[in-house]
Amino acid sequence: MNSQNKVDNNRKQTRKRLGELLIEQGLITQEQLAVTLEDHKGSSQKLGEALLQRGFITDQQLAEVLENQLGIPHVNLVQYPFDTSLFSLISKDMAKRNLIVPLKKEGNKLFVAMVNPMDFIIMDDLRLSTGFQIEAGIATKEDILRTINKYYEDDDGFEELFDDVASNERGRDEDATNQDSPIVRLVNQLLTNAVIQKASDIHIDPQETKIVIRYRVDGVLRVERTLPRHMQSVLTARIKIMSNLDITEHRIPQDGRIKLHLDFYPIDLRVSTLPTVYGEKIVMRLLDMGAALNDLNKIGFNSLNFKRFNQLIEQPTGIVLITGPTGSGKSSTLYAALNKLNSDEVNIITIEDPVEYQLEGINQIQVNPNVGMTFAAGLRSILRQDPNIIMVGEIRDKETAEIAIRASLTGHLVLSTLHTNDSLGTITRLNDMGVEPFMIASSVSGIVAQRLVRRVCRDCAEAQEPSLREKEIFARRGLKIDQIVRGKGCPSCNMTGYKGRVALHEVLVIDDNMRRIIMNDNSFQKLKEHAIKNKTIFLIDDGLLKVKQGMTTTEEVLRVAILE
């Protein structure tokens, strides 16, 4: 039997056994397996990868199940004592393409870590290219990618940058455009590491004696590395060249965008520069081009909020506002709503600043104040384009608010965002902008307040007895708690106990009674009493319900929601 047939047979057996084993261990349900297999038909994607992509299992869970199923050891690479001389046996390109790293050598055997140790074709290729018999262990995709980036790059060739204090500015600008120069490789490594670590932002902070590079992962900033101060101008020049910004202008803020492919990853970043006393601070926001977030089912709505939100966006007219601070996932929820509403029967037009994700079948407009294309001006033009649904990136002033309200009153569904603390505060905020109460009451059909909290790491989660303080907090909201779930910290979550984020929501439906309250005296207390009567789930309550479900912790909820 040739190796290809052997692979195919093993794959068929593995697929069947893997699904059964995951169900036996309670990691997935029969329904989840059936849905995945149905979507999986005709695809070359492996079952394990398909389950990972849908978020049904984690990398770590897959590796542990494969270890039990195949009898092949699972290798934790985080603290592994690598023999770095072996990295010359497998090229970086081959390692990344096949997700494989060398571990150790014993006699004529080379031990390697692989995501898929059943891939005999790769093992045959390795045997021929290295001359060793190959012994495979299982490691997670994330572990392998982190190892490749650490050991194959490992500041290789960056010393000349660190030492080259006296290089002139012209030489630095030339370095910044030369694709083989150390600064180009350094920036590429920073971007690739950010993608692997699932960072949402990269901060490059100039300080008096150094440059600090920080990544925001799951909403929390952490230092990735520090660089010598003299590298600031060449680093800034390289990022500005990639973003099509003016490298000679250091006195005013600039905004740009980077789109490229690095090591098989599509990378899309929004770049912002800001002059500070120590030079230009740069923040790069990574836009997740995966479509998973653009699915309303995966945003994290509980069943009641999900039902109410769907009813709001399925109405033909009215304004639906999504509120919360910067970085609370408002854009993701808006795009998910647009994705659901997108069809050939409706004309959807958006005006955004900036256009973050490009959606097929939707007309998107970029705000450009330099040529007079403001939210208000763009919104007026949109109304002449026969739209059914309009999305306004943000309501920033009275003029934009009033045009959006007029659009909703003339038969359009308008989706937009506003920076407020909670759903009821949005009504007060629109009043403060100068919008008349009767206009708010007649146009706004619903308000969603949203926050993001860190999700408990599924690989190291363990049930614990709630503290007395936690029991009191739950009791104050009319809830009872028997156990809470915390992550004890593992390599998968970088010892934080959290991995990924989940949204908390407060969906306020504006019904006829609430409209009367808004028009009559607009008393905040009366609005709140009516919201409670309507069984509105407030942010704090949605958070505590998610604590009960083991998704997050009480500390995380209290970090973003106020306990009353």
Coordinates of C-alpha atoms in Angstrom, one line a residue:
M1 CA 0.0 0.0 0.0
N2 CA 1.5 3.4 -1.0
S3 CA 1.8 6.2 1.5
Q4 CA -1.0 8.3 -0.1
N5 CA -3.5 5.4 0.4
K6 CA -2.2 4.8 3.9
V7 CA -2.9 8.5 4.7
D8 CA -6.4 8.4 3.2
N9 CA -7.3 5.2 5.1
N10 CA -5.9 6.6 8.3
R11 CA -7.7 9.9 7.7
K12 CA -11.1 8.1 7.3
Q13 CA -10.6 6.1 10.4
T14 CA -9.3 9.1 12.4
R15 CA -12.3 11.2 11.3
K16 CA -14.8 8.6 12.7
R17 CA -12.9 7.9 15.9
L18 CA -12.0 11.5 16.6
G19 CA -15.7 12.6 16.5
E20 CA -16.7 9.7 18.7
L21 CA -13.9 10.4 21.2
L22 CA -14.7 14.1 21.5
I23 CA -18.4 13.2 22.2
E24 CA -17.3 10.5 24.8
Q25 CA -15.2 13.1 26.6
G26 CA -18.1 15.6 26.7
L27 CA -16.1 18.2 24.6
I28 CA -18.7 18.4 21.8
T29 CA -22.3 17.3 21.3
Q30 CA -23.7 15.0 18.7
E31 CA -25.4 18.0 17.1
Q32 CA -22.2 20.0 16.9
L33 CA -20.5 17.0 15.2
A34 CA -23.4 16.6 12.8
V35 CA -23.4 20.3 11.8
T36 CA -19.6 20.3 11.3
L37 CA -19.6 17.1 9.2
E38 CA -22.5 18.5 7.1
D39 CA -20.6 21.8 6.4
H40 CA -17.4 19.7 6.0
K41 CA -18.7 17.7 3.0
G42 CA -16.4 18.0 -0.1
S43 CA -13.9 20.0 1.9
S44 CA -10.2 19.0 2.2
Q45 CA -10.1 20.6 5.7
K46 CA -9.6 18.1 8.5
L47 CA -12.3 17.5 11.0
G48 CA -10.2 18.7 13.9
E49 CA -9.5 22.0 12.1
A50 CA -13.2 22.4 11.2
L51 CA -14.2 22.0 14.9
L52 CA -11.5 24.4 16.0
Q53 CA -12.7 27.0 13.4
R54 CA -16.3 26.8 14.8
G55 CA -15.0 27.3 18.4
F56 CA -16.4 23.9 19.5
I57 CA -13.0 22.8 20.9
T58 CA -9.7 24.4 21.7
D59 CA -6.2 23.6 20.3
Q60 CA -5.2 22.1 23.6
Q61 CA -8.3 19.9 23.8
L62 CA -7.7 18.6 20.3
A63 CA -4.1 17.8 21.0
E64 CA -5.0 15.9 24.2
V65 CA -7.7 13.9 22.5
L66 CA -5.3 13.0 19.6
E67 CA -2.8 11.9 22.2
N68 CA -5.3 9.5 23.7
Q69 CA -6.6 8.4 20.4
L70 CA -3.3 7.8 18.5
G71 CA -1.0 7.0 21.5
I72 CA 1.3 9.7 20.3
P73 CA 2.7 12.0 23.1
H74 CA 1.5 15.6 23.4
V75 CA 4.5 18.0 23.7
N76 CA 4.2 21.3 25.6
L77 CA 6.6 23.7 23.7
V78 CA 6.4 26.7 26.1
Q79 CA 9.3 25.5 28.4
Y80 CA 10.8 22.9 26.1
P81 CA 14.7 22.7 26.2
F82 CA 15.2 23.1 22.4
D83 CA 18.4 22.1 20.6
T84 CA 18.6 25.2 18.5
S85 CA 21.3 23.7 16.1
L86 CA 18.5 21.4 14.8
F87 CA 16.6 24.3 13.4
S88 CA 19.0 24.4 10.4
L89 CA 17.7 20.9 9.4
I90 CA 14.1 22.2 8.6
S91 CA 13.8 25.5 6.7
K92 CA 11.6 28.2 8.2
D93 CA 9.3 28.1 5.1
M94 CA 8.8 24.3 5.5
A95 CA 8.2 24.6 9.3
K96 CA 5.5 27.3 8.8
R97 CA 3.9 25.6 5.8
N98 CA 3.6 22.2 7.5
L99 CA 3.4 23.4 11.2
I100 CA 6.3 21.4 12.4
V101 CA 9.4 22.1 14.6
P102 CA 12.4 19.9 15.5
L103 CA 12.7 18.9 19.1
K104 CA 15.8 16.6 19.7
K105 CA 18.1 14.1 18.0
E106 CA 18.8 10.6 19.3
G107 CA 21.1 8.4 17.1
N108 CA 19.5 8.3 13.7
K109 CA 16.1 9.6 14.9
L110 CA 14.9 13.1 14.7
F111 CA 12.0 14.0 17.1
V112 CA 9.6 16.6 15.8
A113 CA 6.4 18.3 17.0
M114 CA 3.5 18.4 14.5
V115 CA -0.1 19.5 14.6
N116 CA -1.0 16.5 12.5
P117 CA 1.3 13.5 13.3
M118 CA -0.8 11.3 10.9
D119 CA 0.5 13.3 7.8
F120 CA 2.8 10.6 6.5
I121 CA 3.6 12.6 3.3
I122 CA 5.2 15.4 5.4
M123 CA 7.1 12.8 7.4
D124 CA 8.4 11.1 4.3
D125 CA 9.5 14.5 2.9
L126 CA 11.3 15.2 6.2
R127 CA 13.0 11.8 6.2
L128 CA 14.3 12.3 2.7
S129 CA 15.4 16.0 3.3
T130 CA 17.1 15.4 6.7
G131 CA 18.3 11.8 6.4
F132 CA 16.9 10.9 9.8
Q133 CA 14.1 8.5 10.8
I134 CA 11.2 10.8 12.0
E135 CA 9.4 10.4 15.4
A136 CA 6.4 12.7 15.8
G137 CA 4.8 14.3 18.8
I138 CA 1.6 16.4 18.9
A139 CA 1.7 20.1 19.7
T140 CA -0.9 22.9 19.3
K141 CA -0.8 25.1 16.2
E142 CA -0.4 28.2 18.4
D143 CA 2.6 26.6 20.3
I144 CA 4.3 25.7 17.0
L145 CA 3.9 29.1 15.4
R146 CA 5.1 30.8 18.6
T147 CA 8.2 28.6 18.6
I148 CA 8.9 29.2 14.9
N149 CA 8.8 32.9 15.4
K150 CA 10.9 32.8 18.5
Y151 CA 13.7 30.5 17.3
Y152 CA 13.9 31.0 13.6
E153 CA 14.0 34.8 13.9
D154 CA 15.3 35.4 17.5
D155 CA 16.7 38.8 16.7
D156 CA 18.8 37.3 13.9
G157 CA 20.6 40.2 12.3
F158 CA 19.1 42.8 14.5
E159 CA 22.3 43.4 16.4
E160 CA 23.6 45.8 13.6
L161 CA 20.4 47.9 14.2
F162 CA 20.9 47.9 17.9
D163 CA 24.6 48.9 17.7
D164 CA 24.3 51.3 14.8
V165 CA 23.8 54.5 16.8
A166 CA 25.7 56.7 14.5
S167 CA 24.0 55.9 11.2
N168 CA 22.7 58.9 9.4
E169 CA 19.0 59.7 8.7
R170 CA 19.4 59.1 5.0
G171 CA 20.9 55.7 5.5
R172 CA 18.0 54.8 7.9
D173 CA 15.4 55.8 5.3
E174 CA 17.1 53.6 2.7
D175 CA 17.1 50.7 5.3
A176 CA 13.4 51.3 5.8
T177 CA 12.6 50.5 2.1
N178 CA 15.1 47.7 1.6
Q179 CA 13.1 44.4 1.9
D180 CA 16.1 42.5 3.2
S181 CA 17.2 45.0 5.8
P182 CA 17.0 44.1 9.5
I183 CA 14.4 46.8 10.2
V184 CA 12.0 45.4 7.6
R185 CA 12.4 41.9 9.2
L186 CA 12.0 43.3 12.7
V187 CA 8.7 45.1 11.8
N188 CA 7.5 42.0 10.0
Q189 CA 8.3 39.9 13.0
L190 CA 6.4 42.3 15.3
L191 CA 3.3 42.1 13.0
T192 CA 3.4 38.3 12.7
N193 CA 3.8 37.8 16.5
A194 CA 0.9 40.1 17.1
V195 CA -1.3 38.0 14.8
I196 CA -0.2 34.7 16.4
Q197 CA -0.9 36.1 19.9
K198 CA -4.3 37.4 18.6
A199 CA -3.5 41.0 19.6
S200 CA -6.1 43.7 18.8
D201 CA -3.5 46.6 18.9
I202 CA 0.2 47.2 18.7
H203 CA 1.5 50.2 20.7
I204 CA 4.9 51.6 19.9
D205 CA 5.7 54.0 22.8
P206 CA 8.8 56.3 22.6
Q207 CA 10.3 57.0 26.0
E208 CA 13.3 59.0 27.2
T209 CA 15.8 56.1 27.0
K210 CA 14.0 53.3 25.1
I211 CA 11.1 52.3 22.8
V212 CA 8.5 50.1 24.4
I213 CA 6.5 47.7 22.2
R214 CA 3.2 46.6 23.8
Y215 CA 0.4 44.3 22.5
R216 CA -3.2 44.5 23.6
V217 CA -4.4 40.9 24.0
D218 CA -8.0 40.3 25.3
G219 CA -8.3 44.0 26.1
V220 CA -5.2 44.1 28.4
L221 CA -1.9 45.8 27.3
R222 CA 1.3 43.9 28.0
V223 CA 5.0 44.6 27.1
E224 CA 6.2 42.5 24.2
R225 CA 9.8 43.9 24.0
T226 CA 11.9 47.1 24.4
L227 CA 14.2 48.5 21.8
P228 CA 17.1 51.0 22.0
R229 CA 16.0 54.6 21.7
H230 CA 18.2 55.3 18.6
M231 CA 16.1 52.9 16.5
Q232 CA 13.0 55.2 16.8
S233 CA 13.4 57.1 13.5
V234 CA 14.1 54.0 11.3
L235 CA 11.3 52.1 13.0
T236 CA 8.9 55.0 12.5
A237 CA 10.0 55.5 8.9
R238 CA 9.4 51.9 8.0
I239 CA 5.9 51.9 9.4
K240 CA 5.1 55.2 7.7
I241 CA 6.4 53.8 4.4
M242 CA 4.2 50.7 4.8
S243 CA 1.2 52.9 5.6
N244 CA 1.7 55.4 2.8
L245 CA 2.2 58.3 5.3
D246 CA 4.5 61.3 4.9
I247 CA 7.8 60.3 6.5
T248 CA 9.0 64.0 6.6
E249 CA 6.1 65.1 8.7
H250 CA 6.6 64.7 12.5
R251 CA 4.6 67.5 13.9
I252 CA 1.0 66.5 13.2
P253 CA -1.0 63.2 13.7
Q254 CA -1.4 61.0 10.7
D255 CA -3.7 58.1 9.8
G256 CA -3.0 55.3 7.4
R257 CA -3.6 51.6 6.6
I258 CA -1.4 48.6 5.9
K259 CA -2.6 45.5 3.9
L260 CA -0.1 42.7 3.3
H261 CA 0.4 38.9 3.5
L262 CA 3.1 37.7 6.0
D263 CA 3.9 34.0 6.4
F264 CA 0.6 32.9 4.9
Y265 CA -1.4 35.4 7.1
P266 CA -3.5 38.2 5.6
I267 CA -2.7 41.3 7.7
D268 CA -4.9 44.4 7.7
L269 CA -4.0 47.3 10.1
R270 CA -5.2 50.8 10.8
V271 CA -2.2 53.0 11.7
S272 CA -2.3 56.2 13.8
T273 CA 0.7 58.4 14.6
L274 CA 0.7 61.0 17.4
P275 CA 3.5 63.5 18.2
T276 CA 4.6 63.3 21.8
V277 CA 7.5 64.9 23.7
Y278 CA 9.7 61.9 23.0
G279 CA 8.7 61.5 19.3
E280 CA 5.9 59.9 17.5
K281 CA 3.8 57.3 19.3
I282 CA 2.3 54.7 16.8
V283 CA -0.8 52.6 17.4
M284 CA -1.7 49.9 14.9
R285 CA -5.1 48.3 15.2
L286 CA -5.3 44.7 13.7
L287 CA -8.5 44.1 11.9
D288 CA -9.6 40.5 12.2
M289 CA -10.5 39.5 8.6
G290 CA -12.1 36.2 9.8
A291 CA -15.8 36.1 9.2
A292 CA -16.5 34.4 12.5
L293 CA -17.2 37.7 14.3
N294 CA -19.6 38.7 11.6
D295 CA -22.1 36.1 12.7
L296 CA -24.8 37.3 15.1
N297 CA -25.0 33.9 16.7
K298 CA -21.3 34.2 17.8
I299 CA -21.5 37.7 19.3
G300 CA -22.5 36.4 22.7
F301 CA -26.2 37.5 23.0
N302 CA -28.2 35.6 25.6
S303 CA -31.4 34.1 24.2
L304 CA -33.8 37.0 25.3
N305 CA -31.4 39.7 24.1
F306 CA -30.8 37.8 20.8
K307 CA -34.5 37.6 20.1
R308 CA -35.1 41.3 20.9
F309 CA -32.1 42.5 18.8
N310 CA -33.2 40.4 15.8
Q311 CA -36.7 42.0 16.1
L312 CA -35.2 45.5 16.2
I313 CA -33.1 45.1 13.1
E314 CA -35.8 43.3 11.1
Q315 CA -38.1 46.3 11.4
P316 CA -38.3 48.3 8.1
T317 CA -37.8 51.7 9.8
G318 CA -36.4 53.2 13.0
I319 CA -33.0 53.8 14.5
V320 CA -31.1 51.1 16.4
L321 CA -28.2 52.5 18.4
I322 CA -25.2 50.4 19.7
T323 CA -23.4 52.2 22.5
G324 CA -20.2 51.7 24.6
P325 CA -16.7 53.0 24.9
T326 CA -13.9 52.6 22.3
G327 CA -13.0 48.9 21.9
S328 CA -16.2 47.4 23.2
G329 CA -17.0 45.5 20.0
K330 CA -19.7 47.9 18.6
S331 CA -18.3 47.7 15.1
S332 CA -18.4 43.9 15.2
T333 CA -22.0 43.8 16.3
L334 CA -23.0 46.4 13.6
Y335 CA -21.2 44.4 10.9
A336 CA -22.8 41.1 12.1
A337 CA -26.3 42.9 11.9
L338 CA -25.5 44.1 8.3
N339 CA -24.3 40.6 7.3
K340 CA -27.6 39.2 8.5
L341 CA -29.7 41.8 6.7
N342 CA -27.6 41.8 3.5
S343 CA -29.5 40.4 0.5
D344 CA -30.1 41.3 -3.2
E345 CA -33.6 42.6 -2.2
V346 CA -32.3 45.5 -0.1
N347 CA -30.0 48.5 -0.8
I348 CA -27.6 48.9 2.2
I349 CA -25.3 52.0 2.3
T350 CA -22.8 52.8 5.1
I351 CA -20.8 55.9 5.9
E352 CA -17.8 55.1 8.2
D353 CA -14.7 56.7 9.6
P354 CA -12.8 54.6 8.7
V355 CA -14.2 51.7 6.7
E356 CA -12.9 48.8 8.8
Y357 CA -14.2 45.7 7.1
Q358 CA -15.2 45.6 3.4
L359 CA -18.5 43.7 3.0
E360 CA -19.5 42.2 -0.3
G361 CA -22.8 43.6 -1.7
I362 CA -22.8 46.6 0.6
N363 CA -22.0 50.2 -0.6
Q364 CA -19.5 51.7 1.9
I365 CA -18.4 55.3 2.0
Q366 CA -15.3 56.7 3.8
V367 CA -15.6 60.0 5.7
N368 CA -13.1 62.6 4.4
P369 CA -13.4 66.0 6.1
N370 CA -10.6 67.4 3.9
V371 CA -13.0 67.4 0.9
G372 CA -16.2 68.1 3.0
M373 CA -17.3 64.5 3.2
T374 CA -18.5 64.5 6.8
F375 CA -21.0 62.1 8.4
A376 CA -23.8 64.7 7.9
A377 CA -22.9 65.5 4.2
G378 CA -22.5 61.9 3.4
L379 CA -25.8 61.0 5.0
R380 CA -27.6 63.6 3.0
S381 CA -26.2 62.1 -0.2
I382 CA -27.1 58.6 0.8
L383 CA -30.7 59.6 1.1
R384 CA -30.7 60.4 -2.6
Q385 CA -29.5 56.8 -3.4
D386 CA -32.8 55.0 -2.7
P387 CA -31.4 53.1 0.4
N388 CA -33.4 50.6 2.5
I389 CA -30.8 50.3 5.3
I390 CA -28.3 53.0 6.3
M391 CA -25.4 52.5 8.7
V392 CA -23.8 55.6 10.2
G393 CA -20.4 54.8 11.8
E394 CA -21.0 57.2 14.7
I395 CA -23.4 60.0 15.7
R396 CA -21.0 62.7 16.9
D397 CA -23.1 65.9 16.7
K398 CA -26.7 67.3 16.5
E399 CA -26.6 67.7 12.7
T400 CA -25.8 64.0 12.1
A401 CA -28.3 62.9 14.7
E402 CA -31.1 65.0 13.2
I403 CA -30.4 63.7 9.6
A404 CA -30.4 60.1 10.9
I405 CA -33.7 60.7 12.7
R406 CA -35.3 62.2 9.5
A407 CA -34.0 59.2 7.5
S408 CA -35.7 56.8 9.9
L409 CA -38.9 58.8 9.9
T410 CA -39.0 58.7 6.0
G411 CA -39.0 54.9 5.9
H412 CA -35.4 53.8 6.4
L413 CA -33.8 51.5 9.0
V414 CA -30.8 53.3 10.5
L415 CA -28.0 51.6 12.4
S416 CA -25.4 53.7 14.3
T417 CA -23.2 53.9 17.3
L418 CA -22.9 56.4 20.2
H419 CA -20.3 56.8 23.0
T420 CA -22.4 56.4 26.2
N421 CA -22.2 54.3 29.4
D422 CA -25.5 52.5 29.2
S423 CA -28.7 52.2 27.1
L424 CA -30.8 54.7 29.2
G425 CA -27.9 57.2 29.3
T426 CA -28.2 57.3 25.4
I427 CA -31.5 59.1 25.6
T428 CA -30.0 61.7 27.9
R429 CA -27.0 62.1 25.6
L430 CA -29.2 62.7 22.6
N431 CA -31.0 65.4 24.6
D432 CA -27.7 67.0 25.6
M433 CA -26.8 67.1 21.9
G434 CA -29.9 69.3 21.4
V435 CA -32.2 66.7 19.8
E436 CA -35.8 67.3 20.7
P437 CA -37.5 64.6 23.0
F438 CA -40.4 64.1 20.5
M439 CA -37.8 63.4 17.7
I440 CA -36.0 60.8 19.9
A441 CA -39.3 59.2 20.9
S442 CA -40.7 58.9 17.4
S443 CA -37.5 57.5 15.7
V444 CA -35.4 55.4 18.1
S445 CA -36.7 51.8 18.3
G446 CA -33.9 50.2 20.4
I447 CA -30.6 50.8 22.1
V448 CA -27.9 48.2 22.8
A449 CA -25.2 48.9 25.4
Q450 CA -22.2 46.6 25.0
R451 CA -18.9 45.7 26.8
L452 CA -16.3 43.1 26.3
V453 CA -15.0 40.9 29.1
R454 CA -12.2 38.3 29.1
R455 CA -13.4 34.7 28.7
V456 CA -12.2 32.0 31.2
C457 CA -9.5 29.9 29.5
R458 CA -11.2 26.6 28.5
D459 CA -7.9 24.6 28.9
C460 CA -7.3 25.4 32.6
A461 CA -10.8 26.3 33.8
E462 CA -11.7 24.8 37.2
A463 CA -14.8 25.1 39.4
Q464 CA -14.4 26.9 42.7
E465 CA -16.6 27.9 45.7
P466 CA -17.8 31.5 45.4
S467 CA -16.5 34.0 48.0
L468 CA -18.9 35.6 50.5
R469 CA -18.6 38.9 48.6
E470 CA -19.5 37.2 45.4
K471 CA -22.6 35.6 47.0
E472 CA -23.6 39.0 48.2
I473 CA -23.2 40.6 44.7
F474 CA -25.4 37.9 43.1
A475 CA -28.0 38.2 45.9
R476 CA -28.3 42.0 45.3
R477 CA -29.3 41.3 41.7
G478 CA -31.7 38.5 42.8
L479 CA -29.5 35.7 41.7
K480 CA -28.0 32.7 43.4
I481 CA -24.5 31.3 42.8
D482 CA -23.3 27.8 43.8
Q483 CA -20.0 27.7 42.0
I484 CA -17.8 29.9 39.8
V485 CA -15.3 28.9 37.2
R486 CA -11.7 30.4 37.1
G487 CA -8.7 29.7 34.9
K488 CA -5.7 28.6 37.1
G489 CA -3.3 29.7 34.3
C490 CA -1.6 27.5 31.6
P491 CA 0.7 28.0 28.6
S492 CA -2.3 28.2 26.3
C493 CA -3.5 31.5 28.0
N494 CA 0.0 32.8 28.9
M495 CA -0.7 32.0 32.6
T496 CA -3.5 34.6 32.8
G497 CA -6.4 32.3 33.3
Y498 CA -8.3 34.0 30.4
K499 CA -8.3 33.4 26.7
G500 CA -10.6 35.3 24.2
R501 CA -13.4 37.7 25.0
V502 CA -17.2 37.6 25.2
A503 CA -19.6 40.5 25.0
L504 CA -22.1 41.6 27.6
H505 CA -25.3 43.3 26.3
E506 CA -28.1 45.4 27.5
V507 CA -30.9 45.6 24.9
L508 CA -33.5 48.4 25.6
V509 CA -36.6 48.2 23.5
I510 CA -38.4 51.5 23.1
D511 CA -42.1 50.7 23.3
D512 CA -45.1 53.1 23.3
N513 CA -45.1 53.6 27.1
M514 CA -41.4 54.5 27.1
R515 CA -42.0 56.9 24.2
R516 CA -44.6 58.7 26.3
I517 CA -42.1 58.9 29.2
I518 CA -39.5 60.4 26.9
M519 CA -41.9 63.0 25.5
N520 CA -43.5 64.0 28.8
D521 CA -40.9 64.5 31.5
N522 CA -37.9 62.3 30.3
S523 CA -37.3 61.4 34.0
F524 CA -34.3 59.0 34.1
Q525 CA -35.9 57.2 37.1
K526 CA -39.2 56.6 35.3
L527 CA -37.3 55.3 32.3
K528 CA -35.4 52.9 34.4
E529 CA -38.5 51.7 36.3
H530 CA -40.2 51.0 32.9
A531 CA -37.1 49.2 31.6
I532 CA -37.2 46.9 34.7
K533 CA -40.9 46.3 34.2
N534 CA -40.1 45.3 30.6
K535 CA -37.6 42.6 31.9
T536 CA -34.6 44.5 30.4
I537 CA -31.4 42.6 31.2
F538 CA -28.9 45.2 32.4
L539 CA -25.2 44.9 31.7
I540 CA -24.4 43.8 35.3
D541 CA -27.1 41.1 35.1
D542 CA -26.0 39.8 31.7
G543 CA -22.4 39.7 33.1
L544 CA -23.4 37.7 36.3
L545 CA -25.5 35.3 34.2
K546 CA -22.3 34.7 32.1
V547 CA -20.4 34.1 35.3
K548 CA -23.0 31.5 36.3
Q549 CA -22.4 29.8 32.9
G550 CA -18.7 29.7 33.5
M551 CA -17.8 32.0 30.7
T552 CA -16.2 34.8 32.7
T553 CA -15.4 35.9 36.3
T554 CA -17.1 38.3 38.7
E555 CA -13.9 40.5 38.7
E556 CA -14.2 40.9 34.9
V557 CA -17.9 41.9 35.0
L558 CA -17.3 44.5 37.8
R559 CA -14.5 45.9 35.7
V560 CA -16.9 47.0 33.0
A561 CA -20.4 47.2 34.6
I562 CA -21.6 49.2 37.6
L563 CA -23.2 47.3 40.5
E564 CA -26.2 49.3 41.8

